Short mmCIF file of C-alpha atoms in Angstrom, two decimals:
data_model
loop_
_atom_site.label_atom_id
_atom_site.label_comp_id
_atom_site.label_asym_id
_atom_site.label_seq_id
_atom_site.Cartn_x
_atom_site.Cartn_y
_atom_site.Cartn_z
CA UNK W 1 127.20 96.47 -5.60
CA UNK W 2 131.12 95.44 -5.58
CA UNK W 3 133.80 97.87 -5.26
CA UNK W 4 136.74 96.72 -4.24
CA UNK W 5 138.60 98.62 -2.34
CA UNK W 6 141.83 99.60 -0.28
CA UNK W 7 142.92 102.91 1.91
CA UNK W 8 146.30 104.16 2.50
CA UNK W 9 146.91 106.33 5.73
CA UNK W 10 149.89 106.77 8.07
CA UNK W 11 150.12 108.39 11.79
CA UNK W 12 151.58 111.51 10.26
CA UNK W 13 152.66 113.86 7.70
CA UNK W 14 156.13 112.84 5.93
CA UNK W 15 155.20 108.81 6.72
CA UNK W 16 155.77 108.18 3.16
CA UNK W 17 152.03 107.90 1.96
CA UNK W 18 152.66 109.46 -1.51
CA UNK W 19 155.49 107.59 -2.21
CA UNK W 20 154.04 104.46 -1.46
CA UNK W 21 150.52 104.88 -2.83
CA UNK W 22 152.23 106.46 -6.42
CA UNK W 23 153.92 102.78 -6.44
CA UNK W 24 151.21 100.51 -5.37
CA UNK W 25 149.07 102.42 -7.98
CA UNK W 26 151.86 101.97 -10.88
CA UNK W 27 151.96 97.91 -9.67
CA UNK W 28 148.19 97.78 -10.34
CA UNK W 29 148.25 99.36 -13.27
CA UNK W 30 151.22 97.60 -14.43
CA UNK W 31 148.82 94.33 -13.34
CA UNK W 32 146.39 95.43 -16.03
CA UNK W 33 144.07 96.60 -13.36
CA UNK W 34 142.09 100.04 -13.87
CA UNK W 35 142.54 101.51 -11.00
CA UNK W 36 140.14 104.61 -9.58
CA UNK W 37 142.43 106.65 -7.26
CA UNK W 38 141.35 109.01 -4.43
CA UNK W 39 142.74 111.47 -2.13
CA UNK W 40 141.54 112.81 1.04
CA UNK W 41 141.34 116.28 1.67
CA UNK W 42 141.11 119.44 -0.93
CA UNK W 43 144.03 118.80 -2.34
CA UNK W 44 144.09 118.82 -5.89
CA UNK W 45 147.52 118.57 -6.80
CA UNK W 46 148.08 114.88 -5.93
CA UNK W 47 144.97 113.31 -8.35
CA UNK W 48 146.62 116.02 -11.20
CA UNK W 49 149.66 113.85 -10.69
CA UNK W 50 148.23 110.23 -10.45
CA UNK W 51 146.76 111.33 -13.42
CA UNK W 52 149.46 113.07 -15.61
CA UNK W 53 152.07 110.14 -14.41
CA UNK W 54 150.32 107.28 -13.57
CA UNK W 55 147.13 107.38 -15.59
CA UNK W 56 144.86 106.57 -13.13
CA UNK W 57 141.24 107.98 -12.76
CA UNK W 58 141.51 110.39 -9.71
CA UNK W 59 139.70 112.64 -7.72
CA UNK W 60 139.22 113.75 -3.97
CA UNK W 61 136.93 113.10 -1.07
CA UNK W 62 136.26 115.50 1.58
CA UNK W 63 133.90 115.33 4.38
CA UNK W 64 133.74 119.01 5.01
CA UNK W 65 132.89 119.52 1.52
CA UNK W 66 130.51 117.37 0.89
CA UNK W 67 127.36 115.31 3.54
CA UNK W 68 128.03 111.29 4.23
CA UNK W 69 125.56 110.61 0.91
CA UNK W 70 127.00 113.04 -1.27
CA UNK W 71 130.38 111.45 0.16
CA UNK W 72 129.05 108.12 -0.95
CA UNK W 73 127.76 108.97 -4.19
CA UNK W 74 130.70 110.80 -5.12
CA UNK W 75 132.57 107.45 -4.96
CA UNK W 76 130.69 105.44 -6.55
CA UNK W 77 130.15 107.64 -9.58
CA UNK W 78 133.99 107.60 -9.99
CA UNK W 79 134.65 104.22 -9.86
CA UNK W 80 132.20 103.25 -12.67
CA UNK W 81 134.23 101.50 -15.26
CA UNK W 82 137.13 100.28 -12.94
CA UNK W 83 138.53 97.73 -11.61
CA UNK W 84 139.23 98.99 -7.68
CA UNK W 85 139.49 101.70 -5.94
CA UNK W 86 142.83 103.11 -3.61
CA UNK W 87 142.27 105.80 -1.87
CA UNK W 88 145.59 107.79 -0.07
CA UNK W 89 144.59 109.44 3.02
CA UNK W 90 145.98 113.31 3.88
CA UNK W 91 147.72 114.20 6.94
CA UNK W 92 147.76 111.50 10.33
CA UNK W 93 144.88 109.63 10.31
CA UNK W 94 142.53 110.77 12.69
CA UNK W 95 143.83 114.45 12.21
CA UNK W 96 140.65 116.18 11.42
CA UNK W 97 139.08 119.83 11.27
CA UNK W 98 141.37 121.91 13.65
CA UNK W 99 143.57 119.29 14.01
CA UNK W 100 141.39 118.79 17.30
CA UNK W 101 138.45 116.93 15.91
CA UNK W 102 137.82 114.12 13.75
CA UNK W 103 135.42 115.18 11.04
CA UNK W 104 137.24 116.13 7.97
CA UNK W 105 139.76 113.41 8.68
CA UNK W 106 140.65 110.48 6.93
CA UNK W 107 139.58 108.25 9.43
CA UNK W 108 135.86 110.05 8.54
CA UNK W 109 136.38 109.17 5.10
CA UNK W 110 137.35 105.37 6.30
CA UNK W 111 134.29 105.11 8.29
CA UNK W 112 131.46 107.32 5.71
CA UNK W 113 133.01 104.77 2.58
CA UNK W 114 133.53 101.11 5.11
CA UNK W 115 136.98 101.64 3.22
CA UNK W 116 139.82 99.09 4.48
CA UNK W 117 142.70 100.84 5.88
CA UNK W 118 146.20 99.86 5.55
CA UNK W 119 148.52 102.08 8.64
CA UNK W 120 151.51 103.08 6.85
CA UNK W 121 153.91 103.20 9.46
CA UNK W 122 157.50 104.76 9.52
CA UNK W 123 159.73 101.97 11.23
CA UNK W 124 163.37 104.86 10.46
CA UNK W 125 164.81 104.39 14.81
CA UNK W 126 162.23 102.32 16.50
CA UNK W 127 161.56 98.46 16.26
CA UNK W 128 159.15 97.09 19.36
CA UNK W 129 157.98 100.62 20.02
CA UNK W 130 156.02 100.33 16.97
CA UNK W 131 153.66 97.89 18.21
CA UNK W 132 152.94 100.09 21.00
CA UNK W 133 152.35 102.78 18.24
CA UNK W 134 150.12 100.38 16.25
CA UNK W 135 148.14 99.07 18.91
CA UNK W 136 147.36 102.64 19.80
CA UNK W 137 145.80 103.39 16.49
CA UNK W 138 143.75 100.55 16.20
CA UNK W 139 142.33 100.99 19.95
CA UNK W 140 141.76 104.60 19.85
CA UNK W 141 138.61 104.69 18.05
CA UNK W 142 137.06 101.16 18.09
CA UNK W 143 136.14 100.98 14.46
CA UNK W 144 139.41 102.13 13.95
CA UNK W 145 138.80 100.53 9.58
CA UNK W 146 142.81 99.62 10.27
CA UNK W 147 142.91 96.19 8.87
CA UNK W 148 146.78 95.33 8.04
CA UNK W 149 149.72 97.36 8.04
CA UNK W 150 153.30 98.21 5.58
CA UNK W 151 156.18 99.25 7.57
CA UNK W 152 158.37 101.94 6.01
CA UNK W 153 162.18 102.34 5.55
CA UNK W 154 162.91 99.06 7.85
CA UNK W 155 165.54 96.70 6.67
CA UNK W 156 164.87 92.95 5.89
CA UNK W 157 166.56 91.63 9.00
CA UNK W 158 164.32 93.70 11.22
CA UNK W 159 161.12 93.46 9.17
CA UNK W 160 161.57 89.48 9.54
CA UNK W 161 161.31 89.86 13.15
CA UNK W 162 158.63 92.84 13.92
CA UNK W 163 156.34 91.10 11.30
CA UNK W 164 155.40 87.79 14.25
CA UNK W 165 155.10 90.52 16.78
CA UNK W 166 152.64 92.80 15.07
CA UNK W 167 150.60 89.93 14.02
CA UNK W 168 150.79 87.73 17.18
CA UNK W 169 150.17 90.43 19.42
CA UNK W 170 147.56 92.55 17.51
CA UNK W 171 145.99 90.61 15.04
CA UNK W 172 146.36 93.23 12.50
CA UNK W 173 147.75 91.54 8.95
CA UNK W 174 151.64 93.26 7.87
CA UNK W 175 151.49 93.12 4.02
CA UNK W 176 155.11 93.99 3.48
CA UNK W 177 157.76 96.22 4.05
CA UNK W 178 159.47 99.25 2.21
CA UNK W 179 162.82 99.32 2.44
CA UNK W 180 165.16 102.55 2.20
CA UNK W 181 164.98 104.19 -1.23
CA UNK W 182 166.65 107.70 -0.84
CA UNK W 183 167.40 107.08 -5.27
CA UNK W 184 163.44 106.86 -5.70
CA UNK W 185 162.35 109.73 -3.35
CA UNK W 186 159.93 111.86 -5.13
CA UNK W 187 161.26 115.60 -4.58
CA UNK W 188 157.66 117.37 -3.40
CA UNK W 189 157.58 119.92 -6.42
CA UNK W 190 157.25 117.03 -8.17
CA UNK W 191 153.86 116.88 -7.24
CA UNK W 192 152.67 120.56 -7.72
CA UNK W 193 154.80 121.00 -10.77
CA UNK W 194 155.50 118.74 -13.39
CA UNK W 195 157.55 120.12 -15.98
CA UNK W 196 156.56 118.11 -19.54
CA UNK W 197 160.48 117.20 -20.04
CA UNK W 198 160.74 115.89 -16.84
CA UNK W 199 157.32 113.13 -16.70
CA UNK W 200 158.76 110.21 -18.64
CA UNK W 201 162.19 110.39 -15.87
CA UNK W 202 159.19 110.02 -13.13
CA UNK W 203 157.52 107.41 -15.02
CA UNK W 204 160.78 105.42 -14.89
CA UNK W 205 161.07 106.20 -11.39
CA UNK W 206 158.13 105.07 -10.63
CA UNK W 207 158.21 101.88 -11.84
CA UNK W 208 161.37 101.34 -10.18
CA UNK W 209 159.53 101.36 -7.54
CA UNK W 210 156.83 99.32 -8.19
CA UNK W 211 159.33 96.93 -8.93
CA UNK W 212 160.81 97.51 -5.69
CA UNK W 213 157.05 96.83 -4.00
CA UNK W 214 156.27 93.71 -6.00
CA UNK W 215 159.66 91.85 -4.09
CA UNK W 216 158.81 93.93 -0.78
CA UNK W 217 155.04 94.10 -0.64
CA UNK W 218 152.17 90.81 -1.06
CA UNK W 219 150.29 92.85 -3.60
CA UNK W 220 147.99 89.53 -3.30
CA UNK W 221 147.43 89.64 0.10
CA UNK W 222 146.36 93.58 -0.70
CA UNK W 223 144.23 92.29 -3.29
CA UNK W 224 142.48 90.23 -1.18
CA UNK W 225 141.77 92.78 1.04
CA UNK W 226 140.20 94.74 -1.12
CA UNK W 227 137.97 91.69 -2.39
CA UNK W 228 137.41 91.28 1.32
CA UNK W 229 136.02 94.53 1.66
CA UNK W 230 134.18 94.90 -1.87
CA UNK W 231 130.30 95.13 -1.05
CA UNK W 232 129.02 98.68 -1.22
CA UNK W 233 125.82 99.76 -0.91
CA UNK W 234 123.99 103.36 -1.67
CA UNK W 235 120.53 104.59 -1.05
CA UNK W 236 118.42 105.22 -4.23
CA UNK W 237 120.01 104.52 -8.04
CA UNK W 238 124.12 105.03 -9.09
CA UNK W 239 125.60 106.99 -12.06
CA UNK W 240 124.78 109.94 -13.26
CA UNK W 241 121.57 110.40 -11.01
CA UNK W 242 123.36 109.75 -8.06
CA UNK W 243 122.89 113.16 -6.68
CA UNK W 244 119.34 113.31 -7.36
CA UNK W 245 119.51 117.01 -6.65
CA UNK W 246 121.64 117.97 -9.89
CA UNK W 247 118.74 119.58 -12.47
CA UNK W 248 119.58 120.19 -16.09
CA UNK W 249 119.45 123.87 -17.47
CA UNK W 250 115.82 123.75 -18.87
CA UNK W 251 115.08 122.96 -22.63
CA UNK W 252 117.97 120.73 -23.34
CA UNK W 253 120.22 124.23 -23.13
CA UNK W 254 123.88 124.06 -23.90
CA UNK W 255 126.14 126.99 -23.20
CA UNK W 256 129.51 126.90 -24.29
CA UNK W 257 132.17 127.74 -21.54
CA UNK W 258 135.93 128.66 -21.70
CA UNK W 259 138.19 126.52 -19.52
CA UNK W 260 141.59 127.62 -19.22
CA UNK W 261 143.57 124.83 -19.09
CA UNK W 262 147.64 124.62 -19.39
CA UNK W 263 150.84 125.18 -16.89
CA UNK W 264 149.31 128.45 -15.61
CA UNK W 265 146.62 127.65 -14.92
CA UNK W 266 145.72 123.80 -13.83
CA UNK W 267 144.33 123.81 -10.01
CA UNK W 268 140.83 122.26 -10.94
CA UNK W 269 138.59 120.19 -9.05
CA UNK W 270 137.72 117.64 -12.13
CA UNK W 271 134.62 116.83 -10.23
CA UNK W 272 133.05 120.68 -10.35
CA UNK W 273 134.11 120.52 -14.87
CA UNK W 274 131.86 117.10 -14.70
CA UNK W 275 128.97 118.87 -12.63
CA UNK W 276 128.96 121.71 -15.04
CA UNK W 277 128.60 119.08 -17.76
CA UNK W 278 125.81 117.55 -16.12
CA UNK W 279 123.71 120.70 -15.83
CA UNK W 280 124.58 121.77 -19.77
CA UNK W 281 127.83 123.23 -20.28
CA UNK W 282 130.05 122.58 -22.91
CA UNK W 283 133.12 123.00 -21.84
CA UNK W 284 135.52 124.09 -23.99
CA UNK W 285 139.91 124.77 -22.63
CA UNK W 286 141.87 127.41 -23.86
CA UNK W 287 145.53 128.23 -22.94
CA UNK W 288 146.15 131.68 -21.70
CA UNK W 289 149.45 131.31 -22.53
CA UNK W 290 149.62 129.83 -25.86
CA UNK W 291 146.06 131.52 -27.32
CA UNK W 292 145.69 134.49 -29.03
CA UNK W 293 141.69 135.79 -27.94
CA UNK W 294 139.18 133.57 -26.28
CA UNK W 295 137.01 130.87 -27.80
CA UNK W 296 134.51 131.39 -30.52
CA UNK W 297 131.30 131.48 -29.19
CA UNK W 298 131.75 130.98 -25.46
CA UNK W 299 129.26 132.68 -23.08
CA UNK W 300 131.28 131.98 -19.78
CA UNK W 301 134.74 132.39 -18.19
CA UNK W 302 136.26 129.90 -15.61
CA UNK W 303 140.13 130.67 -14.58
CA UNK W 304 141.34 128.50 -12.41
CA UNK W 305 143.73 128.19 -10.22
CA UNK W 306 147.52 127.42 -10.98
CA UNK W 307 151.07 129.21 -11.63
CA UNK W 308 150.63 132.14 -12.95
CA UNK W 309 152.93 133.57 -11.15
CA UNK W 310 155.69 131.15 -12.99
CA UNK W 311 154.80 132.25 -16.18
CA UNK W 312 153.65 135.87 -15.27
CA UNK W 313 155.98 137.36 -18.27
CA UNK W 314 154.22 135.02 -21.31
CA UNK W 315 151.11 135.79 -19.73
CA UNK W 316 151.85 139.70 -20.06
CA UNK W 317 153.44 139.13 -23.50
CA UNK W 318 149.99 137.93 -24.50
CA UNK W 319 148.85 141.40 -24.93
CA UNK W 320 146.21 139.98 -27.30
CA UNK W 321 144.55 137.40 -24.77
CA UNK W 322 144.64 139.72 -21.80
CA UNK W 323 142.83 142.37 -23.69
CA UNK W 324 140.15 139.63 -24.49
CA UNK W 325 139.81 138.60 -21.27
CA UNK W 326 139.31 141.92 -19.94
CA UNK W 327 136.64 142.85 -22.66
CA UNK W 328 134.33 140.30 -22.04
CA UNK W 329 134.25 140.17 -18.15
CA UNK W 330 133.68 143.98 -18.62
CA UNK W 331 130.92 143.23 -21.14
CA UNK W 332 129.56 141.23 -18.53
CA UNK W 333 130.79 137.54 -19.33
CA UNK W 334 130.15 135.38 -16.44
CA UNK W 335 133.43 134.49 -14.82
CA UNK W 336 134.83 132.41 -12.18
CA UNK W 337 138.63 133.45 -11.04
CA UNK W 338 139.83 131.42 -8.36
CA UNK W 339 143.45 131.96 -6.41
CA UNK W 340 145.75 132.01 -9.46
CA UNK W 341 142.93 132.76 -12.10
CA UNK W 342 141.90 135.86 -9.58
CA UNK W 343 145.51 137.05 -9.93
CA UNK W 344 145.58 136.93 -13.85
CA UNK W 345 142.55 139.06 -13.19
CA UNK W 346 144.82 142.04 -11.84
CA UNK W 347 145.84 145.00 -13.38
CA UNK W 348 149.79 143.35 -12.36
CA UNK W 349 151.36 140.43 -10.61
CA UNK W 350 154.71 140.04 -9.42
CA UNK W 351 156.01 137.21 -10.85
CA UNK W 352 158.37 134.38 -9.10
CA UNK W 353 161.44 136.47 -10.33
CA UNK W 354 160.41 139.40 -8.58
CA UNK W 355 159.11 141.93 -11.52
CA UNK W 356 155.35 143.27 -11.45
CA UNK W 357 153.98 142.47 -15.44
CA UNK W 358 150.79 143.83 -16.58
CA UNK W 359 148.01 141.65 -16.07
CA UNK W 360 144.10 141.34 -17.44
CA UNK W 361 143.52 144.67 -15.91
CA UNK W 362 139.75 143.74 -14.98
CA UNK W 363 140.71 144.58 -11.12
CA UNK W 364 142.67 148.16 -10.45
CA UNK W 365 145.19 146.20 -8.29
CA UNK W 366 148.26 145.01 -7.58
CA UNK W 367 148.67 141.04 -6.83
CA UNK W 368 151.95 140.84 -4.81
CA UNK W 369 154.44 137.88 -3.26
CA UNK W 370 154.52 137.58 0.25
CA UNK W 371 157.06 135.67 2.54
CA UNK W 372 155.08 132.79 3.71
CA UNK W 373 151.35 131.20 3.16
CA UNK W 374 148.90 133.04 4.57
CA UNK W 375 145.47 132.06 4.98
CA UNK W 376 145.09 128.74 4.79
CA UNK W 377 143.18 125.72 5.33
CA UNK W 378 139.30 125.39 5.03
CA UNK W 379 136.59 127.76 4.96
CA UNK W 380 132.72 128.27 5.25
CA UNK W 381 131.87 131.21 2.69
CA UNK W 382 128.58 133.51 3.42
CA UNK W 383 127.30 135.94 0.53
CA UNK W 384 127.25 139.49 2.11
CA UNK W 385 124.59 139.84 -0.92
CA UNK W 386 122.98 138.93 -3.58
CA UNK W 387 125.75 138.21 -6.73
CA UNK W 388 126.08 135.52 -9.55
CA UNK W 389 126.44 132.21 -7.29
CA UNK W 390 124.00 133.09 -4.97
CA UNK W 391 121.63 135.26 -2.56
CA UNK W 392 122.53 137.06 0.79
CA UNK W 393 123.33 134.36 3.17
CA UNK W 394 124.07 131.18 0.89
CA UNK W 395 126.80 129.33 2.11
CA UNK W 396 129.68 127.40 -0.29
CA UNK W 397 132.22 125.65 1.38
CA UNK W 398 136.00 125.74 -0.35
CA UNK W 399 139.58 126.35 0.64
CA UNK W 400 142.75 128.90 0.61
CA UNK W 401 146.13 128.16 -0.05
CA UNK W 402 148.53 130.72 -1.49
CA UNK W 403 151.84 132.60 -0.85
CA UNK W 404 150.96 135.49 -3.26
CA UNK W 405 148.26 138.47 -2.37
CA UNK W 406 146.09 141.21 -3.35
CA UNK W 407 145.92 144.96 -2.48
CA UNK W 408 142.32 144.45 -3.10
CA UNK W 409 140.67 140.57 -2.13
CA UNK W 410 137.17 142.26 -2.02
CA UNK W 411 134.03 141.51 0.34
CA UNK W 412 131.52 140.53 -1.26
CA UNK W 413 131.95 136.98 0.91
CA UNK W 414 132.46 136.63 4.79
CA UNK W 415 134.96 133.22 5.36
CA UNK W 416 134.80 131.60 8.16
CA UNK W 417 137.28 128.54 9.66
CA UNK W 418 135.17 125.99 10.87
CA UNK W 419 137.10 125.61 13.86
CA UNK W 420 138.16 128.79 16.00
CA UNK W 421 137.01 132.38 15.45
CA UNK W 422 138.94 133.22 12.80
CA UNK W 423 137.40 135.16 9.60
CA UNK W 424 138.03 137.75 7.41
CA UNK W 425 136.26 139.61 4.19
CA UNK W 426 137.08 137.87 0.83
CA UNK W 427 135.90 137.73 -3.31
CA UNK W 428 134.64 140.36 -5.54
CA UNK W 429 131.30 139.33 -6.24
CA UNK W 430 128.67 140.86 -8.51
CA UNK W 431 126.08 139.61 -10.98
CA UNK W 432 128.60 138.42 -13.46
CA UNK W 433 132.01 138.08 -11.62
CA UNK W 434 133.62 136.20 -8.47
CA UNK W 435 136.85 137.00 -8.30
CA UNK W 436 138.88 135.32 -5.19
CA UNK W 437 141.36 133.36 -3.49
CA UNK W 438 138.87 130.52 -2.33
CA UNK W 439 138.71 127.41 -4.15
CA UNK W 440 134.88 126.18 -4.10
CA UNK W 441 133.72 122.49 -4.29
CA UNK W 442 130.38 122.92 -5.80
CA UNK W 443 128.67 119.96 -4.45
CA UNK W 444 128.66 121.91 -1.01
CA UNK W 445 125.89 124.10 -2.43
CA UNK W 446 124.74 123.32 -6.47
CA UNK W 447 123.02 126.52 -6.15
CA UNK W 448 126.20 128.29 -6.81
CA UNK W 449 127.43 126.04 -10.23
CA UNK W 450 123.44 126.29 -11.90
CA UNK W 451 123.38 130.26 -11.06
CA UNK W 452 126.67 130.31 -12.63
CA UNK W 453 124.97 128.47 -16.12
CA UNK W 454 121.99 130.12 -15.47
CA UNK W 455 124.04 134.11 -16.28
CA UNK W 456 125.97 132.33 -19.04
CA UNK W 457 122.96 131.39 -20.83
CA UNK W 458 122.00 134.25 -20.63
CA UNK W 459 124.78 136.57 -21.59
CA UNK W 460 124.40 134.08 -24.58
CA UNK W 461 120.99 135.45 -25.00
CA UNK W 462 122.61 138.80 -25.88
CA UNK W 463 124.15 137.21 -28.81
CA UNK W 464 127.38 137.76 -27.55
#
């Protein structure tokens, strides 16, 4: 099959991959192209805003979530119905799991998808010590994917002159240049919060700079990379039988789960809502915030993660939605709480400004801020027993990331860093509930997401 496609990676953090990528995807779409956009890595928070501000299609890959075919298959699946694919890579490019090995990295998601990579590199005090910095890249690892190269916040002058070098001396293709654009920075709340007043000023930001990238940049010569690069090829059929694994509940069953969904509560994985879909949910969002009781007729709970910390005093004003929430998990409601839904689950969380509000009061405990983020990074989770997603000894792979935490984080799961010793004693798991700070990717183990169904349907059995 043809997929087009293009990867954007850089030798570090702060190289100016965001930026660049959020304007290259607004030039495309302003093209008429429908773009599919990726990122590397579990985070979440960059797709929410090519979505919300560009309206592209977007979701992640991650090698340490998910096998080379599952990888694949992922990719394909979201591209269906577009035009190309860009994928922005996380981190420096061959920084990987431990920051000492390569799996995990973007270069492993260059190499698992044939992806074409473009080195975004930051030119800001150096001129010929870039090639040296270039040429390093593309030797290091011999199928290195780096096929052409942007330089970042270089003036004309100097651009006109490293551009022969790099090509002469390399034989790498330089697409463009970036020039300094302090006015069009993107401020990096931006991307984890995006206030609804404040998205049209980004969309006009943003195509300020795509009109800065269509002087600057050869979008065409990009384009022809990606045409370059377009044949793709999976084992077995594509779409919605890609992961031939995936098995319906039985008997055509639906079951009807609440999603909450709204500035609270918004850290989803888009790909784990579409799996549940697959299987038989219905999946229906409610607001926390803005809703009085849960939805008619639901048989399952997901709460996601988010800000609830931002909005911890509507949340306790919502005396009417917290004592719904806290009646049916009791009842026994299947529920998934993860990192900012497991703090809504507390009996009170300290908000941003400080004050402790009354929360769901499902867990007797207090959710608290700390000082800086704690655990964080990847994780291997191990059932200590038997509980809703799973037996003793099933393994889901996810991620932590918070500043906030818990008197009580439970132990119902071991976590494990893949790299190192380091573990600890995590989630409140029983039948019914889990309750924790790790964000899961369900295609590490679809085990976990069917079990999950499985309870719903039938709580729903109950009548409930």
């Amino acid at each position: 099959m043809k997929i087009p496609r293009i990867l954007l990676t850089a030798p570090s953090s702060g190289s100016g991959k965001t930026l660049i990528t959020c304007g290259i995807l607004q030039a495309l779409v302003n093209r008429g192209y429908r773009v599919a956009s990726f990122k590397c890595g579990p985070d979440y928070i960059d797709p929410m805003f090519h979505g919300k501000v560009i309206g592209t299609k977007s979701r992640n890959l991650d090698t340490f979530f998910t096998d080379a075919r599952t990888t694949r298959r992922l990719f394909v699946k979201n591209v269906t119905d577009c035009d190309l694919a860009v994928v922005e890579g996380v981190m420096g490019y061959y920084d990987g799991l431990g920051g000492v090995q390569l799996a995990g990295s973007t270069y492993d998601v260059a190499r698992t998808l044939s992806l074409p990579a473009v080195l975004l590199v930051n030119a800001r005090g150096a001129s010929l010590s870039l090639v040296a910095s270039i040429k390093g890249f593309l030797e290091y690892q011999r199928d290195s994917q780096i096929c052409a190269v942007i330089l970042n916040q270089v003036s004309p002058m100097i651009y006109d002159r490293l551009k022969p070098l790099i090509e002469q001396e390399l034989g790498v293709k330089v697409l463009g240049y970036v020039p300094k654009l302090e006015e069009l920075s993107l401020d990096s709340r931006h991307l984890g919060l995006v206030l609804p007043g404040e998205i049209e000023a980004l969309k006009e930001k943003l195509q300020r700079l795509a009109e800065v990238l269509e002087e600057t940049l050869s979008i065409e010569e990009l384009l022809r990379l990606c045409d370059a690069h377009a044949d793709f090829s999976v084992e077995g059929d594509t779409g919605k039988s890609d992961i031939r694994r995936i098995a319906p509940l039985p008997d055509g069953t639906s079951v009807r789960i609440a999603v909450a969904r709204d500035d609270a509560f918004c850290f989803t994985y888009l790909d784990n809502l579409e799996l549940l879909e697959e299987m038989g949910a219905e999946l229906v969002p409610f607001s926390p915030l803005t809703d009085s009781i849960l939805p008619e007729g639901v048989c399952g709970l997901i709460l996601s993660g988010g800000y609830p910390e931002l909005h911890a005093k509507v949340l306790s004003e919502n005396r009417s939605m917290r004592a719904s929430v806290c009646e049916a998990v009791r009842d026994g409601m299947p529920c998934i709480a993860e990192c900012g839904g497991f703090l809504y689950l507390h009996r009170e969380l300290e908000g941003a400004d400080g004050v402790f509000y009354p929360m769901a009061g499902v867990l007797e405990a207090k959710a608290y801020r700390t000082q800086k983020l704690g655990r964080f990074g990847y994780i291997t989770l191990t059932a200590a027993e038997d509980q809703m997603l799973g037996e003793a000894g099933m393994t889901l792979r996810g991620h932590e990331f918070h500043y906030w935490e818990s008197e009580d984080c439970g132990d119902s799961f071991h976590a494990q860093k893949p790299v190192g010793d380091r573990g600890w004693e995590c989630v409140h798991g029983t039948e019914t509930l889990y309750a924790g700070f790790p964000h899961l990717f369900f295609y590490s183990n679809l085990q976990a997401p069917y079990r999950f169904l499985e309870q719903c349907r039938t709580y729903g059995g109950r009548g409930c």
